């Protein structure tokens, strides 16, 4: 096993059930985790829930249950949803678990002792929905309303513990500026962060006092609760801060939505720098990459419960049941807002992507090849030999080499759509090869059956490599295809940590002539919308 890969999603608030935004970030993390497993890397994929927010207390009260019960219920809904959708996270952290609470207190205690956390007083504009203070200039710009919810901001004064964020501005500018150790992508987002750091950093309050008991106490001062965002950010570290998991640190990719960039790009690395300089913490290095995505909107408009275009859990289940899990993840991960522009979740677009890429390209190509193998070779993969002249000197391994190169490059830069397209390129090349060589015509000609065999072998071999590249996106259907083509050993190997071996598996010529190719139902039946 060569290297390790650690990927995280934000941990989600448990004031309500999961929706498309949560499923999206987790799905892209799952694709990345599977890709790195495919490479044979020792991969750790973390997701979980952020439970100490005041809005969890409020929504529990509105629903007439205790905060703990409400948190338990919704945390379970997140776990069930992710399990149902086939997410392969290695752990699910809940910030109300003792393992997290104990470590957060130890991190804050270390910062108190080093002076990076100190007691002071704070006054400012507070956005209750977002659980954050809004700087004076931003508050004024938005007319003292929340830029997110439009609710009025509240003037608040508190005695707080502060984190000395101001001490880390220069280090962050330098680190982010070079991007060698710690990077934020896309670049436009990094530039936003850099510009804001240059305006100057103030120390930030990291504790709350008051009514609610819900939260982690500041060590040595029971009257203060650690601010939920500080508590939450530490999840990435606390989960792997055990003897057998420290090897996964630091995070290779933190995936986040754009609305939580500031916490992750500035406060989080600054806290890590503060911890790292203490004796024994040399291993607490900065995350490698923070990748920020944009938002899903739905049917052309910002998602809203009132407009009725909210892609909630019921909608997610509807799509998964109608089109299959793979279709949902494929659409989300290849048509989602990974860059700086928002994406539209529209049913018509979903159907178009499903039919074009999955039914008509991948699914149909596999059906053609397995049907012809059944028809002409009794369902046994034929021996390759001489190519028909009409193949025009095609070099299959070259097509594959280029696709794998493009795929790898795209995966490295988190361009999931490009990566999937590179894999689909192999499938499209198979279709063109069939069009050019016309095996069903050849089969009618005397003595041409061996050439038909060559064509089908090459098609099957190309599809085998395409299936490997598509596995992170379409794990269920690809595994079904592997079962039908005698490639079940890939699924077995991938179930073991570090068992993947893409570099080897993708090499040309590994399909065994004579092995069985079962034809069966289409992997992705074409979807015909019901007539109104
Ligand atoms: N609990 C904090 C994160 C703490 S991480 C240390 C939080 N939780 S959240 O429940 O609000 O979920 C935030 C994540 O959900 C965002 O990063 C984003 O990934 C995702 N999304 C929520 N709505 C979204 C869309 N409409 N579209 C895409 N993703 C969005 O913030």
XYZ file of C-alpha atoms and ligand atoms in Angstrom:
563
model
C 0.000 0.000 0.000
C 1.624 3.234 -1.069
C -0.005 6.267 0.498
C -2.993 7.385 2.514
C -5.929 9.623 1.705
C -8.144 11.390 4.225
C -11.314 13.110 2.998
C -14.028 14.836 5.020
C -17.432 16.428 4.569
C -18.741 19.195 6.807
C -20.612 17.755 9.751
C -24.288 18.538 9.401
C -26.645 20.318 11.762
C -29.257 18.052 13.287
C -32.059 20.596 13.558
C -33.772 18.825 10.675
C -33.496 15.937 8.253
C -30.894 15.709 5.512
C -31.584 17.395 2.176
C -29.924 17.509 -1.215
C -27.113 19.848 -0.079
C -25.978 17.365 2.569
C -26.317 14.384 0.268
C -24.359 16.233 -2.396
C -21.249 16.980 -0.340
C -21.250 13.439 1.001
C -21.661 11.977 -2.490
C -18.666 13.850 -3.910
C -16.611 12.762 -0.899
C -17.729 9.196 -1.557
C -16.626 9.361 -5.194
C -13.220 10.649 -4.123
C -12.890 8.032 -1.386
C -13.743 5.253 -3.829
C -11.312 6.599 -6.403
C -8.488 6.596 -3.878
C -9.427 3.086 -2.765
C -9.344 2.055 -6.402
C -5.758 3.331 -6.504
C -4.984 1.141 -3.499
C -4.488 4.005 -1.070
C -5.227 3.608 2.629
C -8.326 5.802 2.565
C -10.276 7.305 5.443
C -13.577 9.042 4.714
C -15.304 10.936 7.501
C -18.744 12.465 7.779
C -21.022 13.132 10.737
C -23.256 15.544 12.588
C -22.771 18.893 14.313
C -25.139 18.769 17.258
C -24.425 21.574 19.723
C -26.048 24.412 17.757
C -28.706 26.574 19.437
C -31.022 25.890 16.515
C -31.030 22.232 17.534
C -32.277 23.282 20.981
C -34.934 25.514 19.396
C -36.206 22.981 16.873
C -36.340 20.291 19.568
C -38.491 22.604 21.705
C -40.752 23.367 18.756
C -41.203 19.650 18.276
C -41.846 19.036 21.947
C -38.965 16.642 22.577
C -35.726 16.913 24.524
C -32.714 18.292 22.688
C -30.874 15.003 23.030
C -33.782 13.052 21.628
C -34.143 15.438 18.701
C -30.415 15.253 17.994
C -30.486 11.444 18.216
C -33.428 11.226 15.879
C -31.955 13.461 13.201
C -28.436 12.074 13.522
C -30.017 8.682 12.889
C -31.826 10.089 9.859
C -28.467 11.240 8.446
C -26.874 7.850 9.095
C -29.807 5.961 7.607
C -29.879 8.182 4.546
C -26.165 7.841 3.889
C -26.350 4.070 4.377
C -29.349 3.792 2.098
C -27.530 5.797 -0.570
C -24.501 3.503 -0.393
C -22.045 5.999 1.101
C -18.874 4.308 2.301
C -17.690 6.598 5.103
C -15.306 4.925 7.528
C -16.730 6.693 10.547
C -19.660 8.902 11.458
C -18.726 11.411 14.146
C -21.377 12.978 16.360
C -20.169 15.970 18.343
C -22.212 14.811 21.348
C -20.083 11.682 21.660
C -17.658 11.470 24.585
C -14.719 10.683 22.307
C -15.211 14.094 20.664
C -16.075 16.078 23.802
C -13.007 14.857 25.703
C -10.635 15.757 22.907
C -12.165 19.169 22.227
C -11.701 20.006 25.904
C -8.129 18.881 25.728
C -7.420 21.032 22.627
C -9.016 24.100 24.234
C -7.154 23.438 27.488
C -3.866 23.358 25.599
C -4.719 26.675 23.941
C -5.702 28.227 27.269
C -2.387 27.145 28.752
C -0.415 28.532 25.824
C -2.285 31.864 25.936
C -3.811 31.493 22.458
C -7.182 31.397 24.207
C -7.863 34.091 26.854
C -10.839 35.669 28.668
C -12.144 39.009 27.286
C -15.295 40.925 26.294
C -17.048 41.144 22.938
C -19.777 43.280 21.400
C -21.103 42.838 17.888
C -23.853 41.994 15.387
C -25.014 38.418 15.804
C -26.727 36.287 13.163
C -28.694 33.803 15.266
C -29.617 31.499 12.373
C -25.996 31.114 11.279
C -24.617 31.164 14.836
C -22.026 33.743 13.910
C -21.103 37.375 14.404
C -21.214 39.500 11.272
C -18.461 42.159 10.984
C -19.649 45.788 11.180
C -19.057 46.548 7.480
C -20.912 43.429 6.329
C -23.752 44.096 8.763
C -24.139 47.632 7.394
C -23.987 46.407 3.796
C -26.881 44.028 4.412
C -28.910 46.651 6.302
C -28.341 44.841 9.612
C -30.110 41.754 8.337
C -28.699 38.268 7.974
C -27.146 37.909 4.507
C -28.366 34.305 4.611
C -31.844 34.308 6.163
C -32.721 38.022 5.923
C -33.686 37.992 9.610
C -32.616 41.071 11.652
C -29.161 40.863 13.242
C -29.055 41.191 17.023
C -26.688 43.473 18.975
C -24.962 41.329 21.573
C -22.374 41.865 24.321
C -20.700 38.919 25.980
C -17.828 38.048 28.238
C -16.019 35.459 26.237
C -12.993 33.377 25.825
C -11.178 34.614 22.743
C -8.907 32.908 20.304
C -5.906 34.988 19.204
C -6.728 34.830 15.531
C -4.977 38.166 14.966
C -1.638 36.481 15.600
C -2.018 34.188 12.596
C -2.901 36.564 9.751
C 0.618 36.817 8.353
C 1.232 33.089 8.520
C -2.065 32.389 6.763
C -1.381 34.950 4.044
C 1.960 33.385 3.402
C 0.685 29.790 3.467
C -2.367 30.416 1.320
C -0.429 32.695 -0.995
C 1.950 29.888 -1.913
C -0.607 27.086 -1.645
C 2.177 24.501 -1.311
C 1.282 23.276 2.147
C -2.326 24.395 2.531
C -4.505 25.391 -0.382
C -8.034 26.631 -1.013
C -9.713 25.902 -4.325
C -11.263 27.083 -6.615
C -8.823 29.995 -6.952
C -11.610 32.586 -6.965
C -12.559 31.472 -3.446
C -8.955 31.542 -2.310
C -8.651 35.119 -3.537
C -11.758 36.131 -1.593
C -10.228 34.720 1.560
C -6.854 36.348 0.941
C -8.519 39.736 0.393
C -10.422 39.437 3.652
C -7.350 38.389 5.629
C -5.505 41.416 4.246
C -8.219 43.661 5.738
C -6.931 42.426 9.104
C -7.964 39.709 11.524
C -9.499 40.313 14.940
C -9.404 37.867 17.801
C -12.613 35.886 17.875
C -14.863 34.817 20.738
C -14.953 31.050 21.082
C -17.321 30.641 24.010
C -20.863 31.507 25.043
C -22.545 31.998 28.377
C -26.205 31.922 29.170
C -29.349 29.976 29.166
C -28.569 26.754 27.420
C -26.589 23.899 28.858
C -26.306 22.319 25.421
C -22.659 22.231 24.395
C -19.138 21.451 25.539
C -17.942 23.314 28.641
C -14.785 25.386 28.564
C -12.305 23.358 30.619
C -12.032 24.826 34.124
C -14.973 27.236 33.659
C -18.423 25.668 33.753
C -20.123 29.003 33.094
C -18.893 29.008 29.488
C -19.793 26.727 26.620
C -17.451 26.335 23.665
C -18.851 28.062 20.592
C -20.461 25.456 18.363
C -18.292 26.275 15.349
C -15.061 25.726 17.280
C -16.421 22.481 18.717
C -17.488 21.375 15.227
C -14.268 22.176 13.363
C -12.311 20.007 15.776
C -14.242 16.927 14.604
C -11.821 16.442 11.733
C -8.983 16.106 14.206
C -10.718 14.466 17.169
C -11.967 11.505 15.111
C -8.497 10.478 13.995
C -6.671 11.489 17.183
C -6.238 7.873 18.308
C -3.163 5.661 18.169
C -4.354 3.643 15.201
C -5.701 6.588 13.188
C -3.195 9.404 13.634
C -1.495 8.136 10.474
C -4.408 9.574 8.472
C -3.769 13.135 9.580
C -3.626 15.674 8.004
C -6.731 15.934 5.881
C -6.029 15.593 2.178
C -9.334 17.140 1.112
C -11.905 18.982 3.196
C -15.031 19.348 1.061
C -17.252 22.264 2.038
C -19.967 24.534 0.695
C -19.090 28.157 -0.045
C -21.167 29.505 2.858
C -18.791 27.990 5.405
C -15.530 28.988 3.748
C -14.342 31.533 6.307
C -14.425 29.132 9.238
C -12.554 26.477 7.314
C -10.060 28.637 5.459
C -9.059 30.958 8.299
C -10.186 29.960 11.773
C -9.545 26.242 11.357
C -5.962 26.451 10.052
C -5.144 29.178 12.606
C -6.257 26.909 15.436
C -4.199 24.086 14.001
C -1.151 26.351 13.804
C -1.705 27.310 17.439
C -1.875 23.659 18.482
C 0.952 22.552 16.241
C 3.548 24.791 17.879
C 3.033 23.102 21.267
C 5.380 20.278 22.286
C 4.119 16.853 21.244
C 1.801 18.304 18.582
C 4.268 18.365 15.709
C 2.022 15.908 13.867
C -0.937 18.342 13.851
C -0.118 19.805 10.453
C -2.421 21.834 8.210
C -4.948 20.251 5.857
C -3.660 19.901 2.324
C -6.702 21.185 0.403
C -9.947 22.872 1.190
C -12.286 22.491 -1.753
C -15.333 24.708 -1.875
C -18.419 24.010 -3.907
C -21.382 26.224 -4.730
C -25.101 25.659 -4.255
C -27.802 23.547 -5.770
C -30.826 25.479 -6.812
C -33.948 23.667 -8.036
C -36.001 24.135 -11.186
C -34.197 27.420 -11.837
C -34.838 28.983 -8.415
C -33.220 29.052 -4.990
C -34.592 26.031 -3.125
C -37.314 26.948 -0.704
C -39.952 25.103 1.247
C -42.457 27.844 0.423
C -41.844 27.673 -3.333
C -42.224 23.915 -3.074
C -39.021 23.262 -5.028
C -37.054 21.967 -2.071
C -35.201 18.741 -2.803
C -35.826 17.126 0.560
C -35.457 13.578 1.771
C -38.704 12.456 0.147
C -37.560 13.846 -3.211
C -34.137 12.241 -2.852
C -35.769 8.873 -2.177
C -38.128 9.381 -5.096
C -35.216 9.886 -7.513
C -33.273 6.965 -6.052
C -36.266 4.655 -6.338
C -37.296 5.754 -9.830
C -33.865 5.869 -11.452
C -31.663 3.893 -9.074
C -29.040 4.967 -6.582
C -26.284 5.149 -9.153
C -28.300 7.438 -11.393
C -28.847 9.850 -8.496
C -25.179 9.887 -7.521
C -24.064 10.170 -11.125
C -26.290 13.174 -11.716
C -25.291 14.857 -8.455
C -21.580 14.328 -8.828
C -21.200 15.076 -12.534
C -23.729 17.902 -12.852
C -23.313 19.474 -9.427
C -21.957 22.883 -8.375
C -18.354 21.776 -7.851
C -16.866 25.013 -9.167
C -17.948 28.578 -8.526
C -21.326 28.445 -10.260
C -24.559 27.093 -8.848
C -26.240 24.097 -10.489
C -29.874 23.555 -11.244
C -31.550 20.377 -10.067
C -34.293 20.078 -12.681
C -36.170 16.890 -13.416
C -35.898 17.349 -17.177
C -32.128 17.711 -16.910
C -31.919 14.657 -14.689
C -33.811 12.556 -17.244
C -31.686 13.858 -20.081
C -28.418 12.988 -18.313
C -29.810 9.604 -17.307
C -30.899 8.689 -20.808
C -27.872 10.105 -22.620
C -25.005 8.898 -20.461
C -26.372 5.913 -18.589
C -29.096 4.330 -20.715
C -27.915 5.171 -24.247
C -24.165 5.153 -23.741
C -22.881 2.924 -20.937
C -25.887 0.633 -20.449
C -26.650 0.232 -24.123
C -23.058 -0.466 -25.102
C -22.764 -3.221 -22.498
C -26.053 -4.728 -23.726
C -24.872 -4.694 -27.349
C -21.619 -6.447 -26.498
C -23.166 -9.038 -24.190
C -26.011 -9.726 -26.637
C -23.654 -10.301 -29.554
C -21.429 -12.504 -27.406
C -24.483 -14.592 -26.527
C -25.620 -14.766 -30.120
C -22.349 -15.565 -31.875
C -20.236 -17.203 -29.174
C -22.691 -18.880 -26.869
C -22.048 -16.307 -24.150
C -18.304 -17.076 -23.948
C -15.781 -14.309 -24.478
C -14.102 -15.064 -27.829
C -10.381 -15.187 -28.518
C -8.955 -11.982 -30.057
C -7.160 -12.363 -33.371
C -7.054 -10.458 -36.617
C -8.888 -7.124 -36.744
C -11.316 -6.511 -39.628
C -9.913 -4.056 -42.147
C -12.695 -1.640 -41.291
C -11.153 -1.197 -37.835
C -8.784 1.103 -39.637
C -5.727 0.404 -37.506
C -7.379 1.435 -34.273
C -5.106 0.969 -31.235
C -7.368 0.184 -28.346
C -4.715 0.484 -25.664
C -3.921 3.993 -26.856
C -7.538 5.044 -26.532
C -7.440 3.665 -22.995
C -4.131 5.303 -22.115
C -5.445 8.694 -23.079
C -8.734 8.186 -21.227
C -6.947 7.058 -18.062
C -4.609 10.035 -18.273
C -7.479 12.498 -18.648
C -9.441 10.756 -15.918
C -6.546 10.790 -13.454
C -5.784 14.436 -14.103
C -9.437 15.384 -13.622
C -9.767 13.344 -10.423
C -6.648 15.010 -9.013
C -8.140 18.441 -9.592
C -11.593 17.311 -8.390
C -13.183 17.864 -11.801
C -15.557 14.965 -11.379
C -17.579 15.776 -14.439
C -14.468 15.682 -16.638
C -13.332 12.451 -15.026
C -16.635 10.703 -15.698
C -16.583 12.033 -19.230
C -13.111 10.603 -19.833
C -14.430 7.184 -18.778
C -17.512 7.586 -20.962
C -15.116 8.456 -23.792
C -13.940 4.837 -23.768
C -17.552 3.691 -24.091
C -18.170 6.095 -26.955
C -15.028 4.783 -28.647
C -16.428 1.247 -28.346
C -19.646 2.392 -29.981
C -17.718 3.976 -32.862
C -15.642 0.821 -33.244
C -18.819 -1.264 -33.513
C -20.235 1.209 -36.034
C -17.055 1.014 -38.096
C -16.610 -2.769 -38.022
C -20.283 -3.850 -38.140
C -19.797 -7.214 -36.397
C -23.445 -8.215 -37.036
C -22.793 -7.891 -40.806
C -19.442 -9.624 -40.571
C -21.106 -12.547 -38.821
C -23.148 -13.214 -41.942
C -20.028 -13.551 -44.105
C -18.210 -16.822 -44.600
C -15.116 -17.261 -42.496
C -15.408 -13.905 -40.750
C -16.469 -15.203 -37.357
C -12.905 -14.955 -35.932
C -12.924 -11.242 -36.816
C -16.260 -10.856 -35.051
C -14.555 -12.516 -32.082
C -11.741 -9.983 -32.191
C -14.177 -7.108 -32.247
C -16.181 -8.456 -29.318
C -13.085 -9.231 -27.273
C -11.773 -5.706 -27.779
C -15.151 -4.217 -26.917
C -15.405 -6.266 -23.730
C -11.855 -5.390 -22.747
C -12.439 -1.661 -23.289
C -15.674 -1.836 -21.324
C -13.855 -3.609 -18.509
C -11.438 -0.698 -18.165
C -14.254 1.843 -18.527
C -16.139 0.070 -15.746
C -13.157 0.407 -13.407
C -13.027 4.143 -14.014
C -16.792 4.455 -13.630
C -16.964 2.444 -10.416
C -16.601 5.478 -8.084
C -19.609 7.045 -9.821
C -21.755 3.967 -10.469
C -20.725 1.388 -7.877
C -23.915 -0.677 -7.839
C -24.343 -1.148 -11.572
C -20.650 -1.593 -12.218
C -20.554 -4.328 -9.588
C -23.537 -5.950 -11.252
C -21.669 -5.806 -14.542
C -18.591 -7.335 -12.886
C -20.746 -10.196 -11.600
C -22.002 -10.806 -15.118
C -18.556 -10.717 -16.711
C -16.482 -12.750 -14.282
C -14.865 -9.690 -12.687
C -16.332 -10.124 -9.210
C -12.804 -10.216 -7.775
C -12.552 -6.434 -8.229
C -15.418 -5.904 -5.806
C -13.818 -8.307 -3.316
C -10.441 -6.584 -3.529
C -12.011 -3.142 -3.166
C -13.790 -4.200 0.000
C -10.358 -4.545 1.633
C -8.560 -1.427 2.774
C -5.877 -0.726 0.212
C -6.947 -3.641 -2.002
C -7.514 -1.623 -5.183
C -4.936 -1.711 -7.962
C -6.068 0.476 -10.835
C -2.581 0.836 -12.341
C -2.435 -2.884 -12.868
C -6.109 -3.627 -13.541
C -6.346 -1.078 -16.314
C -3.636 -2.758 -18.382
C -4.871 -4.138 -21.671
C -5.580 -7.820 -22.245
C -6.655 -9.142 -18.860
C -10.080 -10.470 -19.883
C -9.887 -14.247 -20.226
C -11.156 -15.718 -23.518
C -13.716 -18.381 -22.728
C -15.021 -16.610 -19.639
C -18.744 -16.240 -19.394
C -20.504 -12.993 -20.345
C -24.075 -13.114 -19.121
C -26.599 -11.075 -20.967
C -29.384 -9.858 -18.785
C -31.593 -6.894 -18.106
C -30.295 -3.530 -19.283
C -28.149 -1.905 -16.591
C -30.032 1.350 -17.121
C -33.407 0.926 -18.837
C -34.276 3.937 -20.940
C -36.613 6.257 -19.077
C -39.788 7.334 -20.863
C -41.587 10.103 -18.979
C -45.246 9.171 -18.500
C -47.490 11.068 -20.925
C -49.614 13.670 -19.182
N -22.616 22.367 10.770
C -22.089 23.247 9.817
C -20.777 22.737 9.269
C -19.732 22.456 10.284
S -18.328 21.734 9.600
C -17.200 21.773 10.785
C -23.090 23.402 8.679
N -24.003 22.424 8.561
S -25.186 22.357 7.492
O -26.076 21.312 7.920
O -25.768 23.649 7.316
O -24.574 21.806 6.174
C -23.658 22.553 5.509
C -23.257 21.887 4.217
O -24.411 21.458 3.475
C -22.576 22.898 3.345
O -21.200 22.859 3.411
C -22.981 22.465 2.008
O -22.046 21.483 1.690
C -24.243 21.733 2.128
N -25.355 22.525 1.601
C -26.446 23.011 2.247
N -27.300 23.541 1.337
C -26.779 23.404 0.103
C -27.284 23.570 -1.213
N -28.450 24.106 -1.499
N -26.502 23.142 -2.236
C -25.313 22.485 -2.021
N -24.851 22.289 -0.808
C -25.394 23.002 0.268
O -22.988 24.359 7.951
